[in-house]
CSV table of C-alpha atoms in Angstrom, one decimal:
chain,number,residue,atom,x,y,z
Z,620,MET,CA,-37.4,15.2,-4.1
Z,621,ALA,CA,-40.6,17.2,-3.9
Z,622,ASP,CA,-43.4,16.7,-6.4
Z,623,LEU,CA,-43.7,20.0,-8.2
Z,624,THR,CA,-46.8,19.0,-10.0
Z,625,ALA,CA,-48.8,18.5,-6.8
Z,626,PHE,CA,-51.2,21.2,-5.8
Z,627,PRO,CA,-49.7,23.3,-3.0
Z,628,ILE,CA,-51.7,22.9,0.2
Z,629,ILE,CA,-51.1,25.7,2.7
Z,630,ALA,CA,-52.0,25.5,6.4
Z,631,THR,CA,-52.5,28.4,8.8
Z,632,GLU,CA,-53.5,28.3,12.4
Z,633,ARG,CA,-57.2,28.2,11.5
Z,634,LEU,CA,-57.4,27.3,7.8
Z,635,TRP,CA,-56.5,24.9,5.1
Z,636,LEU,CA,-55.9,26.5,1.7
Z,637,ARG,CA,-56.4,23.6,-0.7
Z,638,GLU,CA,-57.3,22.8,-4.3
Z,639,ILE,CA,-60.8,23.4,-5.3
Z,640,VAL,CA,-62.2,20.2,-6.8
Z,641,ASP,CA,-65.4,19.2,-8.6
Z,642,ASP,CA,-67.0,18.1,-5.3
Z,643,ASP,CA,-66.9,21.7,-4.2
Z,644,ALA,CA,-69.3,22.8,-6.9
Z,645,PRO,CA,-72.3,23.2,-4.4
Z,646,ALA,CA,-70.1,25.4,-2.1
Z,647,ILE,CA,-68.8,27.5,-5.0
Z,648,PHE,CA,-72.3,28.0,-6.3
Z,649,ALA,CA,-73.5,29.0,-2.8
Z,650,ILE,CA,-70.8,31.6,-2.6
Z,651,GLN,CA,-70.5,32.8,-6.2
Z,652,GLY,CA,-74.1,32.4,-7.1
Z,653,ASN,CA,-75.2,34.8,-4.3
Z,654,PRO,CA,-75.8,38.3,-5.8
Z,655,GLN,CA,-75.0,40.0,-2.4
Z,656,VAL,CA,-71.6,38.2,-2.2
Z,657,MET,CA,-70.8,38.9,-5.8
Z,658,ARG,CA,-71.9,42.6,-5.7
Z,659,TRP,CA,-68.3,43.8,-5.3
Z,660,PHE,CA,-66.5,40.9,-6.9
Z,661,GLY,CA,-66.4,42.2,-10.4
Z,662,SER,CA,-68.3,39.5,-12.1
Z,663,ASP,CA,-71.9,38.3,-12.4
Z,664,PRO,CA,-73.3,35.7,-10.0
Z,665,LEU,CA,-73.2,32.1,-11.2
Z,666,VAL,CA,-76.5,30.8,-12.5
Z,667,ASP,CA,-76.3,27.2,-11.5
Z,668,GLN,CA,-74.0,24.4,-10.3
Z,669,THR,CA,-73.0,23.5,-13.8
Z,670,ALA,CA,-71.5,27.1,-14.1
Z,671,ALA,CA,-69.8,26.5,-10.7
Z,672,LEU,CA,-68.3,23.2,-12.1
Z,673,MET,CA,-67.1,25.0,-15.2
Z,674,LEU,CA,-65.5,27.7,-13.0
Z,675,ILE,CA,-63.7,25.1,-10.9
Z,676,ARG,CA,-62.3,23.6,-14.1
Z,677,SER,CA,-61.1,27.0,-15.3
Z,678,PHE,CA,-59.3,27.5,-12.0
Z,679,ALA,CA,-57.3,24.3,-12.7
Z,680,GLY,CA,-56.6,25.5,-16.2
Z,681,TRP,CA,-55.0,28.7,-14.9
Z,682,ARG,CA,-51.9,26.6,-13.9
Z,683,GLU,CA,-51.3,25.8,-17.5
Z,684,LEU,CA,-51.1,29.5,-18.7
Z,685,MET,CA,-48.0,31.2,-19.8
Z,686,ASN,CA,-48.3,33.5,-16.8
Z,687,PRO,CA,-49.9,31.0,-14.5
Z,688,GLY,CA,-52.2,31.5,-11.6
Z,689,THR,CA,-54.1,29.4,-9.1
Z,690,ARG,CA,-57.0,29.6,-6.8
Z,691,TRP,CA,-57.1,28.0,-3.3
Z,692,GLY,CA,-60.3,26.9,-1.5
Z,693,LEU,CA,-60.4,28.2,2.0
Z,694,GLU,CA,-61.6,25.7,4.6
Z,695,LEU,CA,-61.7,26.0,8.4
Z,696,LYS,CA,-59.8,23.3,10.1
Z,697,THR,CA,-62.7,22.8,12.5
Z,698,ARG,CA,-65.3,21.9,9.9
Z,699,GLU,CA,-65.4,20.5,6.4
Z,700,GLY,CA,-66.5,22.6,3.4
Z,701,LEU,CA,-65.3,25.8,1.6
Z,702,ILE,CA,-65.9,29.1,3.2
Z,703,GLY,CA,-64.3,31.1,0.3
Z,704,SER,CA,-61.3,31.2,-2.0
Z,705,ALA,CA,-58.2,33.2,-2.6
Z,706,GLY,CA,-56.1,33.4,-5.8
Z,707,LEU,CA,-52.7,34.2,-7.3
Z,708,PHE,CA,-53.0,35.5,-10.8
Z,709,SER,CA,-50.8,36.7,-13.7
Z,710,TRP,CA,-47.7,35.3,-12.2
Z,711,ASN,CA,-44.7,36.7,-14.2
Z,712,ARG,CA,-41.7,34.8,-13.0
Z,713,GLN,CA,-39.2,37.0,-14.9
Z,714,TRP,CA,-40.4,40.1,-13.1
Z,715,ARG,CA,-41.2,38.2,-9.8
Z,716,LYS,CA,-44.6,39.7,-9.6
Z,717,CYS,CA,-48.2,38.5,-9.4
Z,718,THR,CA,-51.6,39.6,-8.3
Z,719,VAL,CA,-53.2,38.1,-5.1
Z,720,GLY,CA,-56.9,38.3,-4.4
């Protein structure tokens, strides 16, 4: 029987979509601390790696919400390290809807 508590890892031809973990804080800060990258994201850039670590931990907490969500780290299969992220938010199982971004 499948472990339904395990984080869902998704593979595409070029990418791994995997859980974002504490060790990813430098990469998350490099991405979400960059004002140019965050210009159209809808939130202010992160100020330091501690803020990145707190953000990573909040991603994990989304799975515990009443209308859960999750965020995958995007990693190329050809090299280690995050290149971005994608998320599933406000999952309403009853209405079979969510937001992806």
